[in-house]
């Protein structure tokens, strides 16, 4: 099985980042020195994906402009011998194809994926949720594609989460464990209450799915949060007899879909990047010292208030 096409659902309104996302798509918010969506596209290219079908919505035009040439800017940089400033994205533009589909209404992740059905046709497809940046030695999607090809199955990436966070995720129940990181799935539940969660293995934003997912999305009903849920469609595939595996990701996942997650990803990736690590470490230790002084002052103040 060869997987060459990927869907990136990027139609959401990004309400968690308002007001910034009133005009800037959340996928374009920078993580260190490039937009969040570039990380997933780079993971895709390293996993042999050739075509990215980006499902967009209103106010998302800058994503299209970003993965496109920009003659005026290129000319300006060439004259100053600074072409390297665009190197990463130029490489992407020269390597991959982008197809954009407009999701007319934000009716959920499942609906976004369904919108790409005509472009994908009868092939297995990779899905990247751009809120999840996953770093690691081997690209996560390459692992998923390898498992899907070997086992002739659907594969979802999972990660252990604390039980009290289960209701933020799709959670999988396990039928059989093959190795420390590979499982066959018995059931999938979208955003269960912790008491109803079949395990602590949560779906993270990488999938390889059979083309039957599009029919499954038509067959299921609206699910949690009043939206068409991808997790419910995968459960439907499973009930129709398809095998679904879970692969526990190696490496680190950053949830850049919230302001705090984005901040943590920026900090963490800066600390791991030789270009920034020394300066950011110095800054953090300075902040730490200032915090200690501030805490000391606050304690002294509260003591003097209670003594008075
Ligand atoms: C989506 C999926 C969910 C998955 C999560 C991973 O939820 O519906 O199954 O666990 O992404 O990030 P969302 O975060 O869009 O609510």
Short mmCIF file of C-alpha atoms and ligand atoms in Angstrom, two decimals:
data_model
loop_
_atom_site.label_atom_id
_atom_site.label_comp_id
_atom_site.label_asym_id
_atom_site.label_seq_id
_atom_site.Cartn_x
_atom_site.Cartn_y
_atom_site.Cartn_z
CA UNK A 1 0.00 0.00 0.00
CA UNK A 2 1.35 3.42 -0.94
CA UNK A 3 0.07 6.52 0.82
CA UNK A 4 0.86 9.71 -1.11
CA UNK A 5 -2.03 11.99 -0.20
CA UNK A 6 -2.76 13.68 3.08
CA UNK A 7 -5.64 15.76 4.39
CA UNK A 8 -4.97 18.67 6.71
CA UNK A 9 -8.22 19.98 8.21
CA UNK A 10 -7.66 23.70 8.75
CA UNK A 11 -11.17 25.10 8.59
CA UNK A 12 -11.76 25.70 12.30
CA UNK A 13 -12.47 29.18 13.60
CA UNK A 14 -9.64 29.13 16.15
CA UNK A 15 -11.85 30.61 18.87
CA UNK A 16 -9.34 29.66 21.59
CA UNK A 17 -6.92 32.18 20.11
CA UNK A 18 -9.31 35.10 19.65
CA UNK A 19 -8.80 37.96 19.09
CA UNK A 20 -5.54 37.05 17.25
CA UNK A 21 -7.38 34.57 15.00
CA UNK A 22 -9.94 37.14 13.88
CA UNK A 23 -7.69 37.66 10.86
CA UNK A 24 -4.73 35.25 11.30
CA UNK A 25 -5.48 31.52 10.90
CA UNK A 26 -4.40 29.60 14.01
CA UNK A 27 -2.43 27.28 11.72
CA UNK A 28 -0.25 30.27 10.79
CA UNK A 29 0.65 31.22 14.37
CA UNK A 30 4.42 30.87 14.74
CA UNK A 31 6.08 28.11 16.67
CA UNK A 32 9.61 29.43 17.09
CA UNK A 33 10.47 30.56 13.55
CA UNK A 34 7.81 29.02 11.32
CA UNK A 35 4.04 28.64 11.26
CA UNK A 36 2.53 25.64 13.08
CA UNK A 37 1.21 24.10 9.84
CA UNK A 38 4.74 23.93 8.38
CA UNK A 39 5.73 21.36 11.01
CA UNK A 40 3.05 18.91 9.90
CA UNK A 41 3.76 19.49 6.20
CA UNK A 42 7.45 18.78 6.83
CA UNK A 43 6.54 15.58 8.71
CA UNK A 44 4.38 14.61 5.73
CA UNK A 45 7.13 15.21 3.19
CA UNK A 46 9.56 13.14 5.29
CA UNK A 47 6.89 10.40 5.24
CA UNK A 48 6.75 10.44 1.39
CA UNK A 49 3.48 12.38 1.14
CA UNK A 50 3.31 14.16 -2.22
CA UNK A 51 -0.06 15.90 -2.13
CA UNK A 52 -1.61 17.85 0.74
CA UNK A 53 -5.33 18.51 0.60
CA UNK A 54 -5.91 21.41 2.96
CA UNK A 55 -9.52 21.89 4.02
CA UNK A 56 -9.89 25.58 4.74
CA UNK A 57 -12.60 28.09 5.56
CA UNK A 58 -13.08 31.83 5.79
CA UNK A 59 -10.02 33.95 6.68
CA UNK A 60 -7.58 31.17 5.70
CA UNK A 61 -6.15 32.64 2.49
CA UNK A 62 -2.74 33.27 4.04
CA UNK A 63 -2.18 29.49 4.20
CA UNK A 64 -2.46 29.34 0.39
CA UNK A 65 -0.22 32.36 -0.01
CA UNK A 66 2.36 30.89 2.34
CA UNK A 67 2.83 27.68 0.34
CA UNK A 68 3.28 29.64 -2.89
CA UNK A 69 6.04 31.58 -4.59
CA UNK A 70 6.36 35.27 -3.82
CA UNK A 71 8.33 36.84 -6.73
CA UNK A 72 8.59 40.32 -5.23
CA UNK A 73 9.90 39.08 -1.88
CA UNK A 74 12.22 36.56 -3.55
CA UNK A 75 13.66 39.28 -5.78
CA UNK A 76 14.17 41.55 -2.77
CA UNK A 77 15.96 38.81 -0.79
CA UNK A 78 18.06 37.71 -3.79
CA UNK A 79 19.38 41.26 -4.21
CA UNK A 80 20.54 41.16 -0.59
CA UNK A 81 21.84 37.58 -0.74
CA UNK A 82 19.32 36.51 1.89
CA UNK A 83 17.44 33.79 0.00
CA UNK A 84 18.14 31.41 2.89
CA UNK A 85 15.45 33.18 4.92
CA UNK A 86 12.82 31.40 2.80
CA UNK A 87 14.77 28.17 2.34
CA UNK A 88 12.49 25.84 4.37
CA UNK A 89 9.25 26.90 2.72
CA UNK A 90 10.81 27.11 -0.77
CA UNK A 91 11.87 23.47 -0.43
CA UNK A 92 8.27 22.55 0.41
CA UNK A 93 6.89 24.50 -2.55
CA UNK A 94 9.31 22.69 -4.87
CA UNK A 95 8.51 19.24 -3.43
CA UNK A 96 4.80 19.03 -2.67
CA UNK A 97 1.45 19.76 -4.31
CA UNK A 98 -1.26 21.62 -2.45
CA UNK A 99 -4.96 21.37 -3.11
CA UNK A 100 -7.36 23.60 -1.20
CA UNK A 101 -10.97 22.76 -0.47
CA UNK A 102 -13.27 25.20 1.20
CA UNK A 103 -15.37 23.82 4.07
CA UNK A 104 -18.47 25.96 3.79
CA UNK A 105 -19.52 25.49 7.42
CA UNK A 106 -17.45 24.43 10.45
CA UNK A 107 -19.44 21.26 11.22
CA UNK A 108 -16.62 19.32 12.87
CA UNK A 109 -13.53 17.31 12.08
CA UNK A 110 -15.46 14.49 10.38
CA UNK A 111 -17.20 16.97 8.08
CA UNK A 112 -13.86 18.60 7.18
CA UNK A 113 -12.40 15.22 6.17
CA UNK A 114 -15.54 14.29 4.20
CA UNK A 115 -15.07 17.47 2.14
CA UNK A 116 -11.86 16.00 0.67
CA UNK A 117 -13.53 12.78 -0.59
CA UNK A 118 -13.46 13.64 -4.32
CA UNK A 119 -9.74 14.37 -4.29
CA UNK A 120 -8.70 11.24 -2.40
CA UNK A 121 -10.73 8.69 -4.35
CA UNK A 122 -9.99 5.02 -3.64
CA UNK A 123 -6.62 5.33 -1.90
CA UNK A 124 -5.61 5.08 1.73
CA UNK A 125 -5.13 8.56 3.08
CA UNK A 126 -2.99 10.17 5.76
CA UNK A 127 -4.60 12.74 8.05
CA UNK A 128 -2.66 15.36 10.00
CA UNK A 129 -4.38 17.54 12.60
CA UNK A 130 -2.29 20.71 12.56
CA UNK A 131 -2.92 21.39 16.27
CA UNK A 132 -0.60 18.49 17.05
CA UNK A 133 3.10 18.91 16.35
CA UNK A 134 4.98 15.66 16.88
CA UNK A 135 8.76 15.61 16.95
CA UNK A 136 10.97 12.53 17.03
CA UNK A 137 13.75 10.72 15.23
CA UNK A 138 11.46 8.88 12.78
CA UNK A 139 8.48 10.91 11.54
CA UNK A 140 5.32 9.70 13.26
CA UNK A 141 3.36 9.48 9.99
CA UNK A 142 6.06 7.33 8.38
CA UNK A 143 5.57 4.81 11.23
CA UNK A 144 1.80 4.82 10.76
CA UNK A 145 2.12 4.27 7.00
CA UNK A 146 4.50 1.37 7.55
CA UNK A 147 2.08 -0.33 9.95
CA UNK A 148 -0.91 0.29 7.65
CA UNK A 149 0.98 -1.29 4.72
CA UNK A 150 2.23 -4.29 6.70
CA UNK A 151 -1.04 -5.09 8.45
CA UNK A 152 -3.41 -3.88 5.69
CA UNK A 153 -5.28 -1.87 8.25
CA UNK A 154 -6.29 1.57 9.47
CA UNK A 155 -3.96 3.12 12.03
CA UNK A 156 -4.42 5.93 14.55
CA UNK A 157 -1.66 7.47 16.65
CA UNK A 158 -2.23 7.37 20.42
CA UNK A 159 -0.62 8.63 23.57
CA UNK A 160 -1.24 7.88 27.25
CA UNK A 161 -3.07 10.71 29.01
CA UNK A 162 -4.15 11.20 32.65
CA UNK A 163 -7.64 9.70 33.14
CA UNK A 164 -9.11 13.06 34.13
CA UNK A 165 -8.15 14.44 30.69
CA UNK A 166 -9.91 11.62 28.75
CA UNK A 167 -12.88 13.86 27.94
CA UNK A 168 -10.63 16.08 25.79
CA UNK A 169 -9.83 13.26 23.36
CA UNK A 170 -10.99 10.28 21.36
CA UNK A 171 -10.11 7.26 23.52
CA UNK A 172 -9.43 3.74 22.25
CA UNK A 173 -10.24 0.40 23.88
CA UNK A 174 -7.74 -2.39 23.22
CA UNK A 175 -8.49 -5.83 21.79
CA UNK A 176 -4.92 -7.13 21.58
CA UNK A 177 -1.40 -5.87 22.23
CA UNK A 178 1.29 -6.88 19.70
CA UNK A 179 4.29 -4.99 21.03
CA UNK A 180 4.90 -2.24 23.60
CA UNK A 181 3.66 0.35 21.08
CA UNK A 182 1.26 -1.51 18.80
CA UNK A 183 -2.33 -2.48 19.59
CA UNK A 184 -5.41 -3.71 17.79
CA UNK A 185 -8.40 -1.57 18.69
CA UNK A 186 -11.69 -2.96 20.00
CA UNK A 187 -13.59 0.33 20.18
CA UNK A 188 -13.19 4.09 19.89
CA UNK A 189 -15.12 6.64 21.93
CA UNK A 190 -15.03 10.38 21.26
CA UNK A 191 -14.58 12.55 24.36
CA UNK A 192 -15.88 10.08 26.99
CA UNK A 193 -16.38 10.99 30.63
CA UNK A 194 -13.37 9.63 32.54
CA UNK A 195 -15.59 6.94 34.09
CA UNK A 196 -16.68 5.74 30.63
CA UNK A 197 -13.21 5.82 29.01
CA UNK A 198 -12.14 2.33 27.85
CA UNK A 199 -8.43 3.11 28.54
CA UNK A 200 -6.04 6.01 28.99
CA UNK A 201 -4.86 5.80 25.36
CA UNK A 202 -5.92 8.99 23.59
CA UNK A 203 -5.97 9.59 19.85
CA UNK A 204 -3.50 12.25 18.77
CA UNK A 205 -3.67 13.98 15.42
CA UNK A 206 -2.26 11.40 12.99
CA UNK A 207 -4.27 8.77 11.11
CA UNK A 208 -3.93 6.49 8.10
CA UNK A 209 -7.39 5.47 6.95
CA UNK A 210 -8.96 3.38 4.23
CA UNK A 211 -11.00 5.22 1.56
CA UNK A 212 -14.13 3.67 3.07
CA UNK A 213 -13.88 6.37 5.74
CA UNK A 214 -15.81 8.71 3.43
CA UNK A 215 -18.83 6.37 3.21
CA UNK A 216 -18.59 5.82 6.97
CA UNK A 217 -18.77 9.59 7.47
CA UNK A 218 -21.99 9.60 5.45
CA UNK A 219 -23.46 6.69 7.42
CA UNK A 220 -22.91 7.98 10.96
CA UNK A 221 -25.00 10.45 12.90
CA UNK A 222 -23.92 13.76 14.38
CA UNK A 223 -21.86 12.99 17.50
CA UNK A 224 -20.36 14.69 20.54
CA UNK A 225 -20.46 18.49 20.61
CA UNK A 226 -23.13 18.44 17.86
CA UNK A 227 -20.43 17.75 15.25
CA UNK A 228 -19.69 15.01 12.73
CA UNK A 229 -16.87 13.12 14.48
CA UNK A 230 -14.02 11.33 12.71
CA UNK A 231 -13.67 9.00 15.70
CA UNK A 232 -17.29 7.81 15.24
CA UNK A 233 -16.61 7.10 11.55
CA UNK A 234 -13.53 5.01 12.43
CA UNK A 235 -15.66 3.09 14.95
CA UNK A 236 -18.15 2.50 12.11
CA UNK A 237 -15.32 1.12 9.90
CA UNK A 238 -14.34 -1.19 12.73
CA UNK A 239 -17.91 -2.48 13.14
CA UNK A 240 -18.08 -3.10 9.39
CA UNK A 241 -15.13 -5.51 9.72
CA UNK A 242 -12.06 -3.36 9.02
CA UNK A 243 -9.00 -3.72 11.25
CA UNK A 244 -7.97 -0.61 13.18
CA UNK A 245 -4.62 -0.44 14.94
CA UNK A 246 -3.26 2.05 17.46
CA UNK A 247 0.37 3.09 17.45
CA UNK A 248 1.73 4.67 20.63
CA UNK A 249 3.82 7.58 19.39
CA UNK A 250 7.53 7.83 20.10
CA UNK A 251 8.80 11.34 20.52
CA UNK A 252 7.08 14.41 21.86
CA UNK A 253 3.64 15.81 21.05
CA UNK A 254 2.90 19.50 21.41
CA UNK A 255 -0.72 20.62 21.44
CA UNK A 256 -0.49 24.02 19.79
CA UNK A 257 -4.27 24.39 19.69
CA UNK A 258 -4.37 26.44 22.90
CA UNK A 259 -2.42 29.57 23.93
CA UNK A 260 -0.73 27.70 26.81
CA UNK A 261 0.16 24.73 24.57
CA UNK A 262 1.60 27.09 21.96
CA UNK A 263 3.67 28.86 24.60
CA UNK A 264 4.99 25.55 25.97
CA UNK A 265 5.85 24.31 22.44
CA UNK A 266 7.76 27.53 21.75
CA UNK A 267 9.72 27.23 24.98
CA UNK A 268 10.43 23.53 24.64
CA UNK A 269 11.50 23.72 21.00
CA UNK A 270 13.67 26.76 21.73
CA UNK A 271 15.40 24.83 24.51
CA UNK A 272 16.09 21.95 22.11
CA UNK A 273 17.37 24.18 19.30
CA UNK A 274 21.10 25.04 19.44
CA UNK A 275 20.37 28.38 17.78
CA UNK A 276 18.21 29.52 20.73
CA UNK A 277 18.92 27.19 23.66
CA UNK A 278 21.70 29.13 25.39
CA UNK A 279 19.92 32.48 25.29
CA UNK A 280 16.56 31.07 26.37
CA UNK A 281 18.15 29.13 29.24
CA UNK A 282 19.86 32.28 30.45
CA UNK A 283 16.59 34.17 30.23
CA UNK A 284 14.69 31.46 32.10
CA UNK A 285 17.22 31.38 34.94
CA UNK A 286 17.02 35.17 35.16
CA UNK A 287 13.23 34.91 35.34
CA UNK A 288 13.58 32.20 37.97
CA UNK A 289 15.82 34.41 40.12
CA UNK A 290 13.38 37.30 39.78
CA UNK A 291 10.51 35.01 40.76
CA UNK A 292 12.40 33.92 43.90
CA UNK A 293 13.00 37.55 44.85
CA UNK A 294 9.36 38.42 44.15
CA UNK A 295 8.10 35.44 46.16
CA UNK A 296 10.43 36.42 49.02
CA UNK A 297 9.08 39.96 48.99
CA UNK A 298 5.50 38.70 48.86
CA UNK A 299 6.10 36.39 51.85
CA UNK A 300 7.79 39.18 53.82
CA UNK A 301 4.87 41.45 53.02
CA UNK A 302 2.22 38.93 54.10
CA UNK A 303 4.14 38.30 57.37
CA UNK A 304 4.34 42.00 58.14
CA UNK A 305 0.63 42.39 57.34
CA UNK A 306 -0.35 39.51 59.65
CA UNK A 307 2.01 40.79 62.42
CA UNK A 308 0.42 44.25 62.25
C1 LIG B 1 -9.74 15.87 17.79
C2 LIG B 1 -10.34 14.46 17.69
C3 LIG B 1 -10.01 13.65 18.93
C4 LIG B 1 -8.50 13.64 19.14
C5 LIG B 1 -7.94 15.07 19.20
C6 LIG B 1 -6.41 15.04 19.23
O1 LIG B 1 -10.41 16.55 18.83
O2 LIG B 1 -11.74 14.56 17.52
O3 LIG B 1 -10.47 12.34 18.79
O4 LIG B 1 -8.20 12.95 20.35
O5 LIG B 1 -8.34 15.82 18.05
O6 LIG B 1 -5.86 16.31 19.29
P1 LIG B 1 -10.32 18.17 19.00
O7 LIG B 1 -9.03 18.44 19.72
O8 LIG B 1 -10.36 18.75 17.64
O9 LIG B 1 -11.50 18.53 19.85
#
